[in-house]
PDB file of C-alpha atoms in Angstrom:
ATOM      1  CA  UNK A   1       8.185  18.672 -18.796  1.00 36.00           C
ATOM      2  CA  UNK A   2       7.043  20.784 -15.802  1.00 35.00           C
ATOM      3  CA  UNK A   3       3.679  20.554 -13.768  1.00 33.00           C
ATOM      4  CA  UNK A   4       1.329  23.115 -13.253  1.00 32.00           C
ATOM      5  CA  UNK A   5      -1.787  23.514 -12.444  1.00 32.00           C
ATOM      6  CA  UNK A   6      -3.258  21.890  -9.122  1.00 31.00           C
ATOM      7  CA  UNK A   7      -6.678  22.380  -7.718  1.00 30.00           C
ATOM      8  CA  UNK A   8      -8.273  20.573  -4.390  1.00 31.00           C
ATOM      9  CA  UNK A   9     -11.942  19.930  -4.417  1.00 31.00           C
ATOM     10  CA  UNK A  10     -13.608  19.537  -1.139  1.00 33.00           C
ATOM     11  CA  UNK A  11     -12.373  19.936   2.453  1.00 34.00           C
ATOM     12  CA  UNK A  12     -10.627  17.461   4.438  1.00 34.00           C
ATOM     13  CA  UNK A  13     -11.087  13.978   4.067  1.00 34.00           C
ATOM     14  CA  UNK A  14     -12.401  14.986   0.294  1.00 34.00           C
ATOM     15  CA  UNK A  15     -10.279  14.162  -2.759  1.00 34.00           C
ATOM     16  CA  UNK A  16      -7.551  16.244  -4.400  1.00 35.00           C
ATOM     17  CA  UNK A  17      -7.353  16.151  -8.809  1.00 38.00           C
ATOM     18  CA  UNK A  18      -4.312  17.495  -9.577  1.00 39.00           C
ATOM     19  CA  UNK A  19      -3.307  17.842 -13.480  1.00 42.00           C
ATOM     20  CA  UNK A  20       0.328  16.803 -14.658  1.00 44.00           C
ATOM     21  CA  UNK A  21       2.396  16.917 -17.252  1.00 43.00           C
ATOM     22  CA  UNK A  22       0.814  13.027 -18.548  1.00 48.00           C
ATOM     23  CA  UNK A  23      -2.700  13.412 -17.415  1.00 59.00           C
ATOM     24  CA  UNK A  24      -5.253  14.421 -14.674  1.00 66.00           C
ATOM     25  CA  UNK A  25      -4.597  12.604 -10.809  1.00 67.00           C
ATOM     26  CA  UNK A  26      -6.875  12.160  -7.614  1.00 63.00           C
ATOM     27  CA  UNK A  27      -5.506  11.415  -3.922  1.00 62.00           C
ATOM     28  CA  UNK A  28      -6.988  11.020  -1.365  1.00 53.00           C
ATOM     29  CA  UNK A  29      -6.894  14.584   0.394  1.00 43.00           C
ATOM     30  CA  UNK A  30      -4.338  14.227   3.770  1.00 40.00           C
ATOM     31  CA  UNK A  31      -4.458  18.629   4.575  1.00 38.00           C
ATOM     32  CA  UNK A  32      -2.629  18.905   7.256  1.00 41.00           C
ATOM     33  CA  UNK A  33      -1.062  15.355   7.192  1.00 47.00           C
ATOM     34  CA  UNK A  34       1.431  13.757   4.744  1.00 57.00           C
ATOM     35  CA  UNK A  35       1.860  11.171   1.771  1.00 73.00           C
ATOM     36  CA  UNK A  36       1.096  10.647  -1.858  1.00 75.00           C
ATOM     37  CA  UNK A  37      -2.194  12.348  -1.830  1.00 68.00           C
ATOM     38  CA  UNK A  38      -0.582  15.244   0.166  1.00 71.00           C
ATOM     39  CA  UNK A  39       2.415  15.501  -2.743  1.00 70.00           C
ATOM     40  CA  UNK A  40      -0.160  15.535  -5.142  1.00 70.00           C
ATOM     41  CA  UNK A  41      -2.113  18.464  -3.942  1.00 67.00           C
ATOM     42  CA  UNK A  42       1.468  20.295  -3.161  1.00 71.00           C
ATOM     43  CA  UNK A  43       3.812  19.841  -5.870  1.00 64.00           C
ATOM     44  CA  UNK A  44       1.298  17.892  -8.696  1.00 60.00           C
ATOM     45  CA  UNK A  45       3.967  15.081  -8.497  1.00 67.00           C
ATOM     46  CA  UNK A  46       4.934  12.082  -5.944  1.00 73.00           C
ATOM     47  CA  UNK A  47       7.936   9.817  -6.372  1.00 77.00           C
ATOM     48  CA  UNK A  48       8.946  11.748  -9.546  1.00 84.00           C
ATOM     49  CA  UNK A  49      12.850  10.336  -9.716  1.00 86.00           C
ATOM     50  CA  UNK A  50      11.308   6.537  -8.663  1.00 89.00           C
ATOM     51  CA  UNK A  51       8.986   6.781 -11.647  1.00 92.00           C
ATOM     52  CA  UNK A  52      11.933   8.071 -14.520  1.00 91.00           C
ATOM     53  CA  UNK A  53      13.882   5.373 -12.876  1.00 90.00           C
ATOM     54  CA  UNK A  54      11.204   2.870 -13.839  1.00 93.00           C
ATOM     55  CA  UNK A  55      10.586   3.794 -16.972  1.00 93.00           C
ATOM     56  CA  UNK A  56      14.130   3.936 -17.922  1.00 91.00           C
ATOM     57  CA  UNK A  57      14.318   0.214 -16.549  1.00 93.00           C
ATOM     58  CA  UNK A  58      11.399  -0.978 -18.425  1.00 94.00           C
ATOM     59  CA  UNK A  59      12.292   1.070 -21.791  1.00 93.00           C
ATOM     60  CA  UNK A  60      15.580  -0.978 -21.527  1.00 92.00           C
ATOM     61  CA  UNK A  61      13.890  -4.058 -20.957  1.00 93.00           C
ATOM     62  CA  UNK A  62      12.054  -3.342 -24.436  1.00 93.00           C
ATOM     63  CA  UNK A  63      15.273  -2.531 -26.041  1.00 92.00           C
ATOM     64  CA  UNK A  64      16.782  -5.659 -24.806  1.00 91.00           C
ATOM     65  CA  UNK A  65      14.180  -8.367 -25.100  1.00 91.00           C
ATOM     66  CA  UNK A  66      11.092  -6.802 -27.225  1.00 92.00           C
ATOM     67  CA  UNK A  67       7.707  -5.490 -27.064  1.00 93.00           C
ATOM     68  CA  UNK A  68       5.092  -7.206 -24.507  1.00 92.00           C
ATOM     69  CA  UNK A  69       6.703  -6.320 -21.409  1.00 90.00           C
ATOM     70  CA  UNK A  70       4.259  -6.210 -18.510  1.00 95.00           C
ATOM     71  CA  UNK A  71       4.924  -4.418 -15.507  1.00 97.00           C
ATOM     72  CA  UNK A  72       3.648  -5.320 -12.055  1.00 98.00           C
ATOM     73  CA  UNK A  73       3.096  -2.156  -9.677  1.00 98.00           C
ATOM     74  CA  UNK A  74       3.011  -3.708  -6.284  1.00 98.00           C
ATOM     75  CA  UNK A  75       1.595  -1.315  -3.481  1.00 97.00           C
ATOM     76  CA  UNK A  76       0.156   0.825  -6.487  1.00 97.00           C
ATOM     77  CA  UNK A  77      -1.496   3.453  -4.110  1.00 95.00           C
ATOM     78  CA  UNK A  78      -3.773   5.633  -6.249  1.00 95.00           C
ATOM     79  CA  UNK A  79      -1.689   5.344  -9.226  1.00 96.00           C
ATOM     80  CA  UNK A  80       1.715   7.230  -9.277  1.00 94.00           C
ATOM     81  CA  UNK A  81       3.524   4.567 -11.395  1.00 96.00           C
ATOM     82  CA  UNK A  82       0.953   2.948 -12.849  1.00 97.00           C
ATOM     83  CA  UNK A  83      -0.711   6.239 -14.702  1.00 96.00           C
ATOM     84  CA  UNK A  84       3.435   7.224 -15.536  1.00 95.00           C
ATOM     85  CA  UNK A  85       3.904   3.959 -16.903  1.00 96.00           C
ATOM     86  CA  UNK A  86       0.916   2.919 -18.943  1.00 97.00           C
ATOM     87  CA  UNK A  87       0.821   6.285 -20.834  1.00 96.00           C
ATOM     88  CA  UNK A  88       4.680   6.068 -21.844  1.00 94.00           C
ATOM     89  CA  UNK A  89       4.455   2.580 -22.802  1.00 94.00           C
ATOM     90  CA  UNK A  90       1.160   2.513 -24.983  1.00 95.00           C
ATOM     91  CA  UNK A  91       1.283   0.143 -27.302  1.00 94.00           C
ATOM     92  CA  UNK A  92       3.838  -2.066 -26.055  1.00 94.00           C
ATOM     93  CA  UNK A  93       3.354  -2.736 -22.075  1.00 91.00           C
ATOM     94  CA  UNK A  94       1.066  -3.359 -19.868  1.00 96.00           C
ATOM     95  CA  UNK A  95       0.859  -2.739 -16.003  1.00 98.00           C
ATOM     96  CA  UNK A  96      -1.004  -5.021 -13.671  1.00 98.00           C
ATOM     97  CA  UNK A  97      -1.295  -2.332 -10.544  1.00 98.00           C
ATOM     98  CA  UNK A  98      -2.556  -4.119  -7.018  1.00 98.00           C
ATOM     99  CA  UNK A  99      -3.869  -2.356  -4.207  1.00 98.00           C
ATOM    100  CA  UNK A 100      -4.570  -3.629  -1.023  1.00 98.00           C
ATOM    101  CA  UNK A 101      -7.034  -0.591   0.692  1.00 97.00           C
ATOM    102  CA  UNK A 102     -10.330  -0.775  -0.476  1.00 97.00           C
ATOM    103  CA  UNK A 103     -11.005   3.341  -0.693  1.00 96.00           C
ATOM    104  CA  UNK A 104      -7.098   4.224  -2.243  1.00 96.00           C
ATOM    105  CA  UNK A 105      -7.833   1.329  -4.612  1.00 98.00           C
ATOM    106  CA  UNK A 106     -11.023   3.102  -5.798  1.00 97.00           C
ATOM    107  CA  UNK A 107      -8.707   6.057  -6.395  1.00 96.00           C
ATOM    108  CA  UNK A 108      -6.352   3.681  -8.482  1.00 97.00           C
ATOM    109  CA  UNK A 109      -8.718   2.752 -10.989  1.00 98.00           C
ATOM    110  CA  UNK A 110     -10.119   6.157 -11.346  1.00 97.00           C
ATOM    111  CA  UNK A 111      -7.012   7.327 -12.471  1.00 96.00           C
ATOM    112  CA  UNK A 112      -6.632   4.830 -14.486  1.00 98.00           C
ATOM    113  CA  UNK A 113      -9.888   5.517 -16.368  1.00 97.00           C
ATOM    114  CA  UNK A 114      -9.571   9.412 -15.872  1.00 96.00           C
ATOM    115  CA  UNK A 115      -6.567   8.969 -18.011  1.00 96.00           C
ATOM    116  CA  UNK A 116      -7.381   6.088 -20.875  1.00 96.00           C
ATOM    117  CA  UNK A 117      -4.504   3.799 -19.541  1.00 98.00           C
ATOM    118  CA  UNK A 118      -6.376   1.053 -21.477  1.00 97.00           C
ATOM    119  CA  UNK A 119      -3.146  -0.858 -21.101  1.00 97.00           C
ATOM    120  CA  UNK A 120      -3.196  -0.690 -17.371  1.00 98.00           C
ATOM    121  CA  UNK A 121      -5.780  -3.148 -15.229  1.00 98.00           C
ATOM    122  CA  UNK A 122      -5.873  -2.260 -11.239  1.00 98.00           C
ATOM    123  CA  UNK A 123      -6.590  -5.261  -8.819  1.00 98.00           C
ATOM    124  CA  UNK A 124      -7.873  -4.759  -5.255  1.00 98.00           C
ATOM    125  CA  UNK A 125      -6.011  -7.235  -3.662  1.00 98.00           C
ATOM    126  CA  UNK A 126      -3.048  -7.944  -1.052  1.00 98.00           C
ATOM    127  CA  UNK A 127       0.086  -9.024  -2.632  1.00 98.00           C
ATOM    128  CA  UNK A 128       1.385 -12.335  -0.715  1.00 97.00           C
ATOM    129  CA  UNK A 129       2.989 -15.482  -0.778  1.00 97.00           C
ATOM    130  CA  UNK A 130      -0.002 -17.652  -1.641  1.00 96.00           C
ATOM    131  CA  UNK A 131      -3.247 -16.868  -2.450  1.00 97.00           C
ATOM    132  CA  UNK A 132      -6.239 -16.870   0.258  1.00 98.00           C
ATOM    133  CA  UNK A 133      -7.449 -14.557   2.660  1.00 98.00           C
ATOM    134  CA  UNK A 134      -6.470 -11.980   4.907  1.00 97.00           C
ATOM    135  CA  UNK A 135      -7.956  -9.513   7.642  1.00 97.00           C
ATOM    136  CA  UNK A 136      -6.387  -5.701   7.610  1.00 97.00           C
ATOM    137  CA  UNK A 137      -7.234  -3.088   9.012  1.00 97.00           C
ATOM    138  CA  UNK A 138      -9.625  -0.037   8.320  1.00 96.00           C
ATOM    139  CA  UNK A 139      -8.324   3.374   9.105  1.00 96.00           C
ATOM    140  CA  UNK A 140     -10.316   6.741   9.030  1.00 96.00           C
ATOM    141  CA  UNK A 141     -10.088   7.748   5.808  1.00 94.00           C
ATOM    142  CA  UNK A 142     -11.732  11.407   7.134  1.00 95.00           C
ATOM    143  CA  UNK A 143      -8.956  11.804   9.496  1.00 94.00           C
ATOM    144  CA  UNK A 144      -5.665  13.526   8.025  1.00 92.00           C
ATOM    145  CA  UNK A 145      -2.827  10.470   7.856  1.00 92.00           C
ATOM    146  CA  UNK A 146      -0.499   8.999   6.045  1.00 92.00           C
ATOM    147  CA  UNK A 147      -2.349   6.002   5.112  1.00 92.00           C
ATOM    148  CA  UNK A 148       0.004   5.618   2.051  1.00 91.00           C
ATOM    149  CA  UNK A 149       2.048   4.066   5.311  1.00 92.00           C
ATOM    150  CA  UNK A 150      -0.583   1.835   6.444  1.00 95.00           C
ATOM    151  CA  UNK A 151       1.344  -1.748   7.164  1.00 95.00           C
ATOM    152  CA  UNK A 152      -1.687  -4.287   6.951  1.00 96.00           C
ATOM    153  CA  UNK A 153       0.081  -6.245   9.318  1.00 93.00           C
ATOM    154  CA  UNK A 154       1.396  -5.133  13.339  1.00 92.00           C
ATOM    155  CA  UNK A 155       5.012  -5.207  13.851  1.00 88.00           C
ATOM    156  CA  UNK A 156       6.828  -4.387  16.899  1.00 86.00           C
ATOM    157  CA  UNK A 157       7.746  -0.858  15.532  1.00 87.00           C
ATOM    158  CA  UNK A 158       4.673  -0.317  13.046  1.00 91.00           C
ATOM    159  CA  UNK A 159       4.876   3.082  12.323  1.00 92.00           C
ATOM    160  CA  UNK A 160       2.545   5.703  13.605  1.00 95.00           C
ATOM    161  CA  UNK A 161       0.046   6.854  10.047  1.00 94.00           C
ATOM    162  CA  UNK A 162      -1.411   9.773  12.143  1.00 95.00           C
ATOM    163  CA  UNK A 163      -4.040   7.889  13.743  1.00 96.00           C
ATOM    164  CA  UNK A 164      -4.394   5.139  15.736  1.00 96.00           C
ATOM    165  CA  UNK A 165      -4.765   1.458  13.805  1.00 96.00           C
ATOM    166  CA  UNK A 166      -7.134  -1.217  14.969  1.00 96.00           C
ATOM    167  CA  UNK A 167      -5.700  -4.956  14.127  1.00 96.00           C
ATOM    168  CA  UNK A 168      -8.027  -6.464  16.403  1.00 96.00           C
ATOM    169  CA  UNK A 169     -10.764  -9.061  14.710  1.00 94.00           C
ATOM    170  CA  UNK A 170     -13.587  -5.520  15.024  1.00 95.00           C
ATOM    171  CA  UNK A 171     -11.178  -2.988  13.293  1.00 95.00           C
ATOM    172  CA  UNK A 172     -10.116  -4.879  10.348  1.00 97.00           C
ATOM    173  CA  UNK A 173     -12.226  -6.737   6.989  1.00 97.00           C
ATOM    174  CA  UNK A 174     -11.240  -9.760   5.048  1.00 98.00           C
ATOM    175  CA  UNK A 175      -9.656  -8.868   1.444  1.00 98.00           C
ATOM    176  CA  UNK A 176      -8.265 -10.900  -0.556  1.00 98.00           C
ATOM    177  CA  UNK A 177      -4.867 -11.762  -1.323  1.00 97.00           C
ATOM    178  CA  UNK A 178      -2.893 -13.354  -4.431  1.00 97.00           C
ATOM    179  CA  UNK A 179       0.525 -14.501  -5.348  1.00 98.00           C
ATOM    180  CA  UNK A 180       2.196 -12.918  -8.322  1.00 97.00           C
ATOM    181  CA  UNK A 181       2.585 -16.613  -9.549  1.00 97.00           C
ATOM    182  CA  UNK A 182      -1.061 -17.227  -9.258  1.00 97.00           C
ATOM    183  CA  UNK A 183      -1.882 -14.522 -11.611  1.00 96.00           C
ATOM    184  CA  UNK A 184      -0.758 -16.325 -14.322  1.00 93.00           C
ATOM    185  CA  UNK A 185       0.931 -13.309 -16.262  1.00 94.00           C
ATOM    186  CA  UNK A 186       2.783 -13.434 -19.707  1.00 88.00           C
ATOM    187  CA  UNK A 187       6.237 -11.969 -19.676  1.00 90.00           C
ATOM    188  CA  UNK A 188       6.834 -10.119 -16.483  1.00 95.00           C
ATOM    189  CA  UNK A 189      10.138  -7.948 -16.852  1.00 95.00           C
ATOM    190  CA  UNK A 190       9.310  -5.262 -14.108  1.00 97.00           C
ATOM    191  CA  UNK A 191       8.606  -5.600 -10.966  1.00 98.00           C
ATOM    192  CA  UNK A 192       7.665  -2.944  -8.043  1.00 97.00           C
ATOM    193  CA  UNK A 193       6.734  -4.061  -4.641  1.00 97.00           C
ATOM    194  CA  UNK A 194       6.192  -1.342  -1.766  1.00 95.00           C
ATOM    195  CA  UNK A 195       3.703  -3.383   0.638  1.00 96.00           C
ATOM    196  CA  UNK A 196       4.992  -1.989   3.924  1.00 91.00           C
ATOM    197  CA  UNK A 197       6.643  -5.030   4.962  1.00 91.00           C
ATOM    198  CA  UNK A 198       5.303  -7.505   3.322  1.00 95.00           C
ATOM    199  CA  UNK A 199       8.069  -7.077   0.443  1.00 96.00           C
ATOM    200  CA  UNK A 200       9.814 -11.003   1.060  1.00 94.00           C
ATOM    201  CA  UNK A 201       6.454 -12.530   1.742  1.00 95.00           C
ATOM    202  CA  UNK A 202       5.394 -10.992  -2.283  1.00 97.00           C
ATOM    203  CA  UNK A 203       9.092 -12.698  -3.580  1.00 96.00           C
ATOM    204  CA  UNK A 204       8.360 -16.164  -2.191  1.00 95.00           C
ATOM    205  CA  UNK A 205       5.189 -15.919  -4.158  1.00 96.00           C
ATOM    206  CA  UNK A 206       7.062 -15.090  -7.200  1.00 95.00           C
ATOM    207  CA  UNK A 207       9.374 -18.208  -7.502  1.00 92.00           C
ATOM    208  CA  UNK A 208       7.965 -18.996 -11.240  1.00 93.00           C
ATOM    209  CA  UNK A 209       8.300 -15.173 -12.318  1.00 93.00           C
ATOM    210  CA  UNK A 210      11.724 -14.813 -11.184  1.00 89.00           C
ATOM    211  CA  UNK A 211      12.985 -17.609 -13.328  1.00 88.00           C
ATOM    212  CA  UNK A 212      12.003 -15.110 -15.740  1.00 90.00           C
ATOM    213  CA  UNK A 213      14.598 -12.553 -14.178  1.00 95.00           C
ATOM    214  CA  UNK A 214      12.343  -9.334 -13.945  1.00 96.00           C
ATOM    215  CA  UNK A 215      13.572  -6.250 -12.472  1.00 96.00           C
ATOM    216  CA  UNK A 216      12.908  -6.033  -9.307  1.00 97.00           C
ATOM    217  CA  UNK A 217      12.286  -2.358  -7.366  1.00 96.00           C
ATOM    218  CA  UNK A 218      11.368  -3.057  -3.666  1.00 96.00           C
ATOM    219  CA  UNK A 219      10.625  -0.650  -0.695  1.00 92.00           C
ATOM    220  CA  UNK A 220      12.990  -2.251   1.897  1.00 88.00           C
ATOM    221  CA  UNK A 221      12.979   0.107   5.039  1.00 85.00           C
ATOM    222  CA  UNK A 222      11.096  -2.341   6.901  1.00 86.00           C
ATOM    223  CA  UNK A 223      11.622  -5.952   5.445  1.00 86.00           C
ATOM    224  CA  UNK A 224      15.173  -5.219   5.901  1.00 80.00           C
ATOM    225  CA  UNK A 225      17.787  -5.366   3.072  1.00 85.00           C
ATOM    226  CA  UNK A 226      19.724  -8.260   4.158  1.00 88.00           C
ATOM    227  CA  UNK A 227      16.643 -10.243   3.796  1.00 87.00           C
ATOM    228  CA  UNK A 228      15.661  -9.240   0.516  1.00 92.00           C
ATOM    229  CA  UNK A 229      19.495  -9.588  -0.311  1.00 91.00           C
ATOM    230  CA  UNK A 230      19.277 -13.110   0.613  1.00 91.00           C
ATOM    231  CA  UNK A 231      16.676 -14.121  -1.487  1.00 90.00           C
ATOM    232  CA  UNK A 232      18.277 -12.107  -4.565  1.00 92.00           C
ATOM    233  CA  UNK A 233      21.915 -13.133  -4.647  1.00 91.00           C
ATOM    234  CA  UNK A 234      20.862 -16.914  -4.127  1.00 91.00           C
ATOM    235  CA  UNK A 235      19.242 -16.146  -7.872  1.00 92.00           C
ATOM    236  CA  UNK A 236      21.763 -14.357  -9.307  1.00 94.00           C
ATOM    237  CA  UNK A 237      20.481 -10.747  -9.033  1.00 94.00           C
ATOM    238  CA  UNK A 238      23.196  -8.055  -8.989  1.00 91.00           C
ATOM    239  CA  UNK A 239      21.855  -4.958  -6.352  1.00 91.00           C
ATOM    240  CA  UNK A 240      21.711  -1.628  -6.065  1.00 89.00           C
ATOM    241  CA  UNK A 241      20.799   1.011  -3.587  1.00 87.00           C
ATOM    242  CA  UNK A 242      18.130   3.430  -4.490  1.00 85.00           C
ATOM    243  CA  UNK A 243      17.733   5.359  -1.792  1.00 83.00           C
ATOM    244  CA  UNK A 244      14.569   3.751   0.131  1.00 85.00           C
ATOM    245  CA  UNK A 245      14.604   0.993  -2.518  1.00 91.00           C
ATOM    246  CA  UNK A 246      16.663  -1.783  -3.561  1.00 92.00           C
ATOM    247  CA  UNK A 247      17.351  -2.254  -7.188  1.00 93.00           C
ATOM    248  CA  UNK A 248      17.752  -5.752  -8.403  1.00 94.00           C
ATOM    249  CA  UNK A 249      18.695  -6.693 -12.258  1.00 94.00           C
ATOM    250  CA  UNK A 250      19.754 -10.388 -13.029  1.00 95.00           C
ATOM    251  CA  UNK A 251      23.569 -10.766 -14.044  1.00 93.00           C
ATOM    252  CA  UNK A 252      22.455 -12.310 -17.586  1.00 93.00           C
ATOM    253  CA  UNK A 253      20.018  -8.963 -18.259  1.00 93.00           C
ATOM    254  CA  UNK A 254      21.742  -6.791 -20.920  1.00 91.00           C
ATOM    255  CA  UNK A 255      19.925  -3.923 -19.073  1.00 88.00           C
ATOM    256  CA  UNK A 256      22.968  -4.387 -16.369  1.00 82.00           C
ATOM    257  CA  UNK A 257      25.554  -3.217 -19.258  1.00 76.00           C
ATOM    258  CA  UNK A 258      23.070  -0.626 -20.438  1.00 69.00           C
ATOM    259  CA  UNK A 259      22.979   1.047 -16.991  1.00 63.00           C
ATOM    260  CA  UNK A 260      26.190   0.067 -15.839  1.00 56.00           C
ATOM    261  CA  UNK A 261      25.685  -0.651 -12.458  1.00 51.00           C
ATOM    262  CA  UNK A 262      27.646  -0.761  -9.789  1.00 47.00           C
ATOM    263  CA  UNK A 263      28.327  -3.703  -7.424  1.00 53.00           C
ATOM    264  CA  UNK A 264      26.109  -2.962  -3.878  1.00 46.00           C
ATOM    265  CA  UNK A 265      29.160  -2.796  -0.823  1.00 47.00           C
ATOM    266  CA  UNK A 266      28.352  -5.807   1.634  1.00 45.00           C
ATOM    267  CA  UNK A 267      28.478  -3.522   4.533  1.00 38.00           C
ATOM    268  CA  UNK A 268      25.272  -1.307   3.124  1.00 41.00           C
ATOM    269  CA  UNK A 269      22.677  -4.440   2.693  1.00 37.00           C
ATOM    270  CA  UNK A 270      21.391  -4.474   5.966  1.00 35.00           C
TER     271      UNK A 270
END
């Protein structure tokens, strides 16, 4: 099915509803910047060929194991996957979508609600390794950037957003932040993790789910893929690239056969 119609309400800063194929969509406007809410306003779509890919992945988790998958959508921005997911699977999945900034998360759940995903619940939240509390920063949401980009942590490389990001004790609040293990879910079979960076710290926090052998689709451009391949092969995952991400299905999943994936080189993991 195509797209078509997209309209932008408000100037900059403002937010941008843009109708799809599945439903209605708000971003948070970046004119003149980049990211989702940017692709939104543009082309009424963002991450179109990482969202069939998921839904292919969870639709052969159904096939393989039953109904009452539930999806986790790690990083869930204002809703890309989640919206995709929870309208092709009502009925018989749910999606837990987790969002660390407070204004995009706002944006998650009123997509969510804009679009019935009564199967879909949105946390605001930072996805980590245990639960507690952490400090991250707060960026000028008036100011054109790529705050889809925002890493809630510095690194010696962090990548420029567009604007300049605070860390210090003044430019950031307290949020909270969970382990995928401490939320107690029944039957995880997907998940998605794109937490600029924090990808491996979210997988040590899912030791109890991955007994379970979910897929796993994780943003790796700046956790590294030898890290993440680490952690993987030592429980039995078999890997794939997809392009940014890194696709992991367990070696006992009959969704391997389905898709009939190909064995990741050694030399393209880092």
């Amino acid at each position: 099915g195509s797209t078509s119609e997209t309209t932008s309400r408000g100037g900059s800063g403002g937010m941008g509803e843009t109708n799809s194929r599945s439903g209605s969509m708000s971003g948070a406007n970046s004119r003149g910047g980049s990211g989702v809410g940017q692709l939104l306003l543009e082309t009424a779509a963002a991450d179109p060929v990482d969202v069939e890919l998921a839904l292919h992945l969870i639709e052969g988790r159904r096939q393989a194991h039953g109904e009452g998958v539930v999806a986790v959508d790690g990083g869930a921005n204002v809703g890309t996957h989640t919206v995709e997911w929870a309208i092709a699977m009502t009925g018989w999945c749910s999606v837990m979508a987790i969002e660390a900034q407070e204004r995009i998360y706002y944006a998650l759940a009123g997509n969510i609600a804009l679009n019935n995903c009564f199967n879909a619940i949105a946390m605001h939240a930072a996805i980590s390794s245990e639960p507690g509390i952490m400090q991250i920063p707060t960026p000028d949401y008036l100011v054109p950037s790529n705050v889809s980009n925002l890493e809630l942590r510095p690194r010696a490389d962090t990548e420029f957003i567009g604007q300049p990001v605070d860390y210090s004790a003044a430019g950031t609040v307290a949020i909270q932040k969970i382990s995928i293990d401490a939320m107690s879910l029944p039957r995880v079979g997907f998940i998605k993790l794109d937490l600029q960076g924090m990808e491996l710290e979210a997988l040590d926090g899912a030791q109890q789910v991955a007994r379970c052998h979910p897929i796993f689709l994780l943003e790796s451009r700046r956790v590294g893929r030898e890290h993440l391949r680490a952690f993987l092969d030592e429980r039995g995952y078999k890997l794939v690239e997809a392009g940014y991400n890194l696709l992991a299905v367990h070696k006992s999943d009959p969704v391997v056969q389905q898709l009939q994936l190909p064995d990741m080189p050694a030399q393209s993991a880092a």
